mmCIF file of C-alpha atoms in Angstrom:
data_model
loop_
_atom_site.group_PDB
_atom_site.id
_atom_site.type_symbol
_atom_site.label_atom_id
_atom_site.label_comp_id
_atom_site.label_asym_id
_atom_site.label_seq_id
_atom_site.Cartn_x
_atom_site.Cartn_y
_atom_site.Cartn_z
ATOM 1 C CA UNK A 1 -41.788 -18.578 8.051
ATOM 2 C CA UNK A 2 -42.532 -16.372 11.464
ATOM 3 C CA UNK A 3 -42.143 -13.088 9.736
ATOM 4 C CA UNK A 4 -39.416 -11.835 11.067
ATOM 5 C CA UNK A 5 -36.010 -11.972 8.554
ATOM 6 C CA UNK A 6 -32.923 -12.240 9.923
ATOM 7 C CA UNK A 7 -29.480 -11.899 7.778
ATOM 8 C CA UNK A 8 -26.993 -13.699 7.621
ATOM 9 C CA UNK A 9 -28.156 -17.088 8.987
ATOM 10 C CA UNK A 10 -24.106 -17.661 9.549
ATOM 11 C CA UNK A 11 -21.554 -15.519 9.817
ATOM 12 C CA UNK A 12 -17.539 -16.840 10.455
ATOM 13 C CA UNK A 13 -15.399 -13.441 11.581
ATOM 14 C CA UNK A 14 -12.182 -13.215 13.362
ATOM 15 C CA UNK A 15 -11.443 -11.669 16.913
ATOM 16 C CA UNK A 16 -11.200 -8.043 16.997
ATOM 17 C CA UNK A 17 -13.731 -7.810 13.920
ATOM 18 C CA UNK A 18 -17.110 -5.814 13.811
ATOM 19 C CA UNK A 19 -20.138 -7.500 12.315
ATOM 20 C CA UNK A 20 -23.657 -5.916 11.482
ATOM 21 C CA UNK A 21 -26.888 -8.366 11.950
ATOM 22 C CA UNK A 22 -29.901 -7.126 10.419
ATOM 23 C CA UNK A 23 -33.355 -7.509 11.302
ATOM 24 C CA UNK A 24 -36.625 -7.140 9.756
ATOM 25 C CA UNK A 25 -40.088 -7.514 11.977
ATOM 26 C CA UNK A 26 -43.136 -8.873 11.251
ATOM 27 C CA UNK A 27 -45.181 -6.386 9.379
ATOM 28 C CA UNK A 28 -47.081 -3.814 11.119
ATOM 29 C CA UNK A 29 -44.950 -4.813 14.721
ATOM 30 C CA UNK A 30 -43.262 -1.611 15.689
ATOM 31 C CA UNK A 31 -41.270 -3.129 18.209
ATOM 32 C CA UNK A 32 -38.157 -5.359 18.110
ATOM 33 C CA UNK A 33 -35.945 -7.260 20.691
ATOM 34 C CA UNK A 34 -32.649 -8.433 20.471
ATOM 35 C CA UNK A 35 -31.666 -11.294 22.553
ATOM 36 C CA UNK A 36 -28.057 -13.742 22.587
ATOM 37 C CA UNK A 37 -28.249 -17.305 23.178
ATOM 38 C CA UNK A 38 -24.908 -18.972 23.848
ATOM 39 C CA UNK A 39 -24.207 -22.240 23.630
ATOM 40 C CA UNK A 40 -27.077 -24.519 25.879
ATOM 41 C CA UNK A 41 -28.129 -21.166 27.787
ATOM 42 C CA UNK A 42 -31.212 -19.062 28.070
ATOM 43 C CA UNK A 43 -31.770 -16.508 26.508
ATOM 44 C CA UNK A 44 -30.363 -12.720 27.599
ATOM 45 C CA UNK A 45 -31.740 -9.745 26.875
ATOM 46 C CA UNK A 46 -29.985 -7.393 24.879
ATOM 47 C CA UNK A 47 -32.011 -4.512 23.676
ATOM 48 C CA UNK A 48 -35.824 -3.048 22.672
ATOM 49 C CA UNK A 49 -36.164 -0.596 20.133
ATOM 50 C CA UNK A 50 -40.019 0.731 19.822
ATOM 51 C CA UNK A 51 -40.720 2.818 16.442
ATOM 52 C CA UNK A 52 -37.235 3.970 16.508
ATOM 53 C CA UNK A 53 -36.521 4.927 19.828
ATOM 54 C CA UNK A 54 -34.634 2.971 22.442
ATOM 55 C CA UNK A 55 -37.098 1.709 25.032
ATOM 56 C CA UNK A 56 -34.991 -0.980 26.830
ATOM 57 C CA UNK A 57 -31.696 -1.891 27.653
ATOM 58 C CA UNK A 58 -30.600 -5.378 28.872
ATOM 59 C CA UNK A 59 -26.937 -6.561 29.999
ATOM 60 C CA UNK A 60 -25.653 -5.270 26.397
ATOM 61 C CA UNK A 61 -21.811 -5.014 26.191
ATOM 62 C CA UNK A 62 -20.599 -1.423 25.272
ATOM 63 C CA UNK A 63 -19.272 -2.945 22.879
ATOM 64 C CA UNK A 64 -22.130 -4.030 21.107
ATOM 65 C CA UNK A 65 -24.664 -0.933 19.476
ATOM 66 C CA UNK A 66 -28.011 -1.453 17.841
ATOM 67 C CA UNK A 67 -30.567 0.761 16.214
ATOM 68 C CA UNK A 68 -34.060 0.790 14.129
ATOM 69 C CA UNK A 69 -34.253 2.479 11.260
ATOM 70 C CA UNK A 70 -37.696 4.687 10.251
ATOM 71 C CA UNK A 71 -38.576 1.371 7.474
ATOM 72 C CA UNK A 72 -38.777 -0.252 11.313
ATOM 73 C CA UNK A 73 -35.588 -2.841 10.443
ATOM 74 C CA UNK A 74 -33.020 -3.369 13.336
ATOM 75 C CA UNK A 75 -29.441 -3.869 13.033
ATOM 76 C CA UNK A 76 -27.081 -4.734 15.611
ATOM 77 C CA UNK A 77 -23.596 -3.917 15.565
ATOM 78 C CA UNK A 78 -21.050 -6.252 17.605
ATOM 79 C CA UNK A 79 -17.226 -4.755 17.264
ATOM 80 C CA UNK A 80 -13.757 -5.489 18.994
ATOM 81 C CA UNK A 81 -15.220 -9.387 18.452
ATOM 82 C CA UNK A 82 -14.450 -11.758 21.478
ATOM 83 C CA UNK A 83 -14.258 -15.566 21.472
ATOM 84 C CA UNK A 84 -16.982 -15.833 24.132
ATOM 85 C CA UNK A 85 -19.396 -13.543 22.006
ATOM 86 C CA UNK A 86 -19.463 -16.352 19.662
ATOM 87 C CA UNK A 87 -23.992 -17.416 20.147
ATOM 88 C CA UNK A 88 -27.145 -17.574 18.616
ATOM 89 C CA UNK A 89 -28.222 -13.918 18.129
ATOM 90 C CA UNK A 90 -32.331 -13.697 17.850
ATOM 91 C CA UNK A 91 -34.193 -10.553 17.059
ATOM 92 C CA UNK A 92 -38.060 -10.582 18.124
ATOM 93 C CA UNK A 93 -41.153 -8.599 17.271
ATOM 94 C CA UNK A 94 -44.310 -7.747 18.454
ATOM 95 C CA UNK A 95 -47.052 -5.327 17.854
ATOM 96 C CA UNK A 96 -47.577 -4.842 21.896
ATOM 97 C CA UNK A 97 -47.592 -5.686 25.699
ATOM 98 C CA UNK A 98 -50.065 -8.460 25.083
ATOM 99 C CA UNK A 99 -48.800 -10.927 23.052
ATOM 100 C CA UNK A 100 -45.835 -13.378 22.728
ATOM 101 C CA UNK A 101 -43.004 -12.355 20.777
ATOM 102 C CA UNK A 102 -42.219 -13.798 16.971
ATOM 103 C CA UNK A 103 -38.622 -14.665 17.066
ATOM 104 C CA UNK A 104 -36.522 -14.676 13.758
ATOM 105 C CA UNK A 105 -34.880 -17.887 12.653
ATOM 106 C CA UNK A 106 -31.299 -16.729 14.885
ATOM 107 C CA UNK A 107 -27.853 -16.044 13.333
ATOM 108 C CA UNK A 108 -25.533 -18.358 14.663
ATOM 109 C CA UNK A 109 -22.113 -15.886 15.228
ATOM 110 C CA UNK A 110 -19.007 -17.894 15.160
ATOM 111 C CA UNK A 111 -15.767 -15.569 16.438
ATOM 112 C CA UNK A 112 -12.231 -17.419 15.525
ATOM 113 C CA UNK B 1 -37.113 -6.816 38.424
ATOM 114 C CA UNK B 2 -38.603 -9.572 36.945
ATOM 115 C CA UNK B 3 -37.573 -13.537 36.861
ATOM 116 C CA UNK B 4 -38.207 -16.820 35.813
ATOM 117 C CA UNK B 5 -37.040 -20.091 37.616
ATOM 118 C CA UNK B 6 -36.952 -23.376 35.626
ATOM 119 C CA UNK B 7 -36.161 -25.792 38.145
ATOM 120 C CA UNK B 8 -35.650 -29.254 36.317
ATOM 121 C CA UNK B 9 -32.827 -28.770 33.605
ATOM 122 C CA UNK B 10 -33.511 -31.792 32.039
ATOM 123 C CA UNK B 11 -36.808 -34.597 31.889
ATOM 124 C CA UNK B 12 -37.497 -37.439 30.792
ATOM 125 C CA UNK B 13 -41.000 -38.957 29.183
ATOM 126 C CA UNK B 14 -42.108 -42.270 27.262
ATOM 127 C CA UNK B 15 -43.946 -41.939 24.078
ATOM 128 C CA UNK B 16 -47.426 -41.495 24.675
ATOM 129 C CA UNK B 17 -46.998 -40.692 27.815
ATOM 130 C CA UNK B 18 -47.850 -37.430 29.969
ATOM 131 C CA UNK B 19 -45.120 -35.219 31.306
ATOM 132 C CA UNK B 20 -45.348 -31.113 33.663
ATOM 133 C CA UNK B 21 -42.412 -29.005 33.346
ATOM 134 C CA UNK B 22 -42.315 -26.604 36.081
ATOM 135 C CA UNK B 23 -41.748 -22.996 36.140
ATOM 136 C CA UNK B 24 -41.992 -20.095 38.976
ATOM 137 C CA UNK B 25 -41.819 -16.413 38.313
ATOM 138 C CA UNK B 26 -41.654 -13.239 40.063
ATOM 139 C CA UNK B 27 -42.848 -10.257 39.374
ATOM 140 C CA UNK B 28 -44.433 -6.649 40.971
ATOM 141 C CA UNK B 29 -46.361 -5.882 38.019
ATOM 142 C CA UNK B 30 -50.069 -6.805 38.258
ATOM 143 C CA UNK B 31 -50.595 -7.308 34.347
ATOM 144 C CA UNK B 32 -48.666 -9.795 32.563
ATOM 145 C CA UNK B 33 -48.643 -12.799 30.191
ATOM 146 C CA UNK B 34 -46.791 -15.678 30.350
ATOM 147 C CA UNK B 35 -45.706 -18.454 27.848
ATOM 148 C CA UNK B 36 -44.437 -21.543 27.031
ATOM 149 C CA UNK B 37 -41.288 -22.086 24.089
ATOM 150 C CA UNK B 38 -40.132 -24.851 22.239
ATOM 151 C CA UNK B 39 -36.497 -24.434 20.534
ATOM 152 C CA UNK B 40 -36.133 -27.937 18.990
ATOM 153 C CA UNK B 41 -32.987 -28.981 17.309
ATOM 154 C CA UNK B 42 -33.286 -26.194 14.847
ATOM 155 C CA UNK B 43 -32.829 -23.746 17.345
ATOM 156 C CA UNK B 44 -36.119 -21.776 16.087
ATOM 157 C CA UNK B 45 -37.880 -20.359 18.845
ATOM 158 C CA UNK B 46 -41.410 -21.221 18.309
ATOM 159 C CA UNK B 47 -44.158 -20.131 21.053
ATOM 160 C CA UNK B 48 -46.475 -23.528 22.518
ATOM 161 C CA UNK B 49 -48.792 -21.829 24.610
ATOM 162 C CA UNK B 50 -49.622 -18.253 26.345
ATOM 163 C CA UNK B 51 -51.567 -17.661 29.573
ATOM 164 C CA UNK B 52 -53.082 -13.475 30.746
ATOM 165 C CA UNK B 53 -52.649 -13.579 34.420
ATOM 166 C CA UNK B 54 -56.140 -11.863 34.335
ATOM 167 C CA UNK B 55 -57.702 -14.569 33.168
ATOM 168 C CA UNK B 56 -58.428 -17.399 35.731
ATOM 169 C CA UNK B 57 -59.006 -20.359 32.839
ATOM 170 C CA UNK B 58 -56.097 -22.205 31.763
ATOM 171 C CA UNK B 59 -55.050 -21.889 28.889
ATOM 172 C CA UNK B 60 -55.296 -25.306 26.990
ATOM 173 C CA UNK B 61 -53.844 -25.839 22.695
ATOM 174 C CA UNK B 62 -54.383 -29.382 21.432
ATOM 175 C CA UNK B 63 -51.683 -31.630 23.593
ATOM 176 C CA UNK B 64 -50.603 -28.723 25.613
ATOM 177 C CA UNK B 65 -52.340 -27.162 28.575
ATOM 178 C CA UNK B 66 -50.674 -25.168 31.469
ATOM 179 C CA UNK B 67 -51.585 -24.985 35.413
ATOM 180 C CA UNK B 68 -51.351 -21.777 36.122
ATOM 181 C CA UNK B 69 -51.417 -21.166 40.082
ATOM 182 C CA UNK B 70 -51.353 -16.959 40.387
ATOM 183 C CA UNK B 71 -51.018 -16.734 44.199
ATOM 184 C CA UNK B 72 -48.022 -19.152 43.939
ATOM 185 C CA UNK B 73 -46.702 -17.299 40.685
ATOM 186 C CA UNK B 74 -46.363 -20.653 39.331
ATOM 187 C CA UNK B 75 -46.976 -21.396 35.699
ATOM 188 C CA UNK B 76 -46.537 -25.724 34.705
ATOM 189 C CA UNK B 77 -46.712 -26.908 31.565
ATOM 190 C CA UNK B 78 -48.399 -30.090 31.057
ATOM 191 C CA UNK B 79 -47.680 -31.991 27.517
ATOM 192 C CA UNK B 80 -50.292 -34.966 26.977
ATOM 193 C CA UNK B 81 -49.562 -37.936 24.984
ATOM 194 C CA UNK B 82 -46.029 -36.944 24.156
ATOM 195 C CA UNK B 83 -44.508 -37.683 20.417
ATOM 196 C CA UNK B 84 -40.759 -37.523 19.392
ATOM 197 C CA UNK B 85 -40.653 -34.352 18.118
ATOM 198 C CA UNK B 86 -41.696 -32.833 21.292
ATOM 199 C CA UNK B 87 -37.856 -33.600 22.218
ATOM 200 C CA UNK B 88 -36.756 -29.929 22.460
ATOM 201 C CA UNK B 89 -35.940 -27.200 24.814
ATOM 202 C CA UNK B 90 -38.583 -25.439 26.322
ATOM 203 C CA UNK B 91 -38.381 -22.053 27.902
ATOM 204 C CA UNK B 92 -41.406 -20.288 30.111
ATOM 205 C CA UNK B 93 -41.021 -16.406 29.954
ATOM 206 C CA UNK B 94 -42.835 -13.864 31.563
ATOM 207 C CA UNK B 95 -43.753 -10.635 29.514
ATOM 208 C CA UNK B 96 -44.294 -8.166 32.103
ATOM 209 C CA UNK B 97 -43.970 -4.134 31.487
ATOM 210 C CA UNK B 98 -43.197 -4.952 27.788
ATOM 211 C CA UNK B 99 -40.166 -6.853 29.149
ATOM 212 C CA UNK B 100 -39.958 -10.541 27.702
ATOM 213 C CA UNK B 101 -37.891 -12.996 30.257
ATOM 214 C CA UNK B 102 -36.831 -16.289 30.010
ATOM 215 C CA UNK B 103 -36.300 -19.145 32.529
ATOM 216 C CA UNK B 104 -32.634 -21.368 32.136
ATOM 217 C CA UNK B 105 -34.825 -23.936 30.091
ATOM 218 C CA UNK B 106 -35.592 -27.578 30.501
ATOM 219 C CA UNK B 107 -34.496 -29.591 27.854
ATOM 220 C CA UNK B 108 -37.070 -32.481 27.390
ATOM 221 C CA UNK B 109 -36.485 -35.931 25.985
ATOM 222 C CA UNK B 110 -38.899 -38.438 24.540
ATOM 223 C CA UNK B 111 -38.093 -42.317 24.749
ATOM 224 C CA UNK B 112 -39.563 -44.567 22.257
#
């Protein structure tokens, strides 16, 4: 177990859908990352949240929305569902600049 | 703007055996840490190894040691007497500004 919770570990929805993934850092991080993984890529950037506020912004979709919440949980909202956002969706914390980030087991979005 | 070149997307290694993955970076900031993941079948992203670029030493954890080369940005990852369940995908990133990047990945195999 790294820590960091992620809900649902699966999730099934049909095109045109919206879907809410929820994360929950490591305790005492303050920051958290959101990153998608498709199938056999890398993984992009989506967006940093730091004790609340926005800090970063990666190539996120308008379509897609996140925000932390003062408890310090994420969630990231995905709507008007496409095929190709169908990936691995990680959230990440960390308490700073200096260390690596502890990733959250992924959930795996399937669009249909 | 920050990046991170994996150049091999695939390698090979026989049990026992030693195998370097390669990775190059770019970046403008002066301070910034750099690290080694393994995503193995499960998809969990689990951190091998982390270098500060302040620090000359490399950075060395049981089986796994990196070369880090500053002036040539260049940041290896050396894996000594290799065992089947190093057979994974391993990404270098680059944490620079409180920005975490990732390279494309090289997805290692080990032969018995």
């Amino acid at each position: 177990d790294s820590g960091v919770t992620q809900t649902p570990k699966h999730l099934i929805t049909a095109t045109g859908q919206r879907v809410t993934l929820r994360c929950s850092p490591r305790s005492g991080d303050l920051s958290v990352y959101w990153y998608q993984q498709s199938l056999d890529q890398g993984l992009q950037f989506l967006i940093q949240y730091y004790n609340g506020e926005e800090r970063a912004k990666g190539n996120i979709l308008e379509r897609f929305s996140a925000q932390q919440f003062p408890d310090l949980h994420s969630e990231l909202n995905l709507s008007s569902l496409e095929l190709g956002d169908s990936a691995l969706y990680f959230c990440a914390s960390s308490a700073g600049a200096t260390g690596g980030y502890t990733f959250g087991s992924g959930t795996r979005l399937t669009v249909v | 703007a920050q990046t991170v070149t994996q150049s091999q997307p695939e390698m090979s290694v026989q049990e026992a055996e030693t195998v370097t993955l390669s990775c190059t970076y770019d970046t403008s900031e002066s301070d910034y840490y750099l690290f080694w993941y393994k995503q193995p079948p499960s998809r969990q992203m689990i951190l091998v190894i982390r270098q500060e670029a302040y620090k000359q030493q490399n950075a060395t954890e049981n089986r796994f040691s990196v070369n880090f080369q500053k002036a040539a940005k260049s940041f290896s990852l050396k894996i000594s007497d290799s065992q089947l369940g190093d057979a994974a995908m391993y990404f270098c990133a680059l944490n620079a500004g409180n920005m975490l990047t990732f390279g494309g990945g090289t997805r290692l195999m080990v032969k018995p």
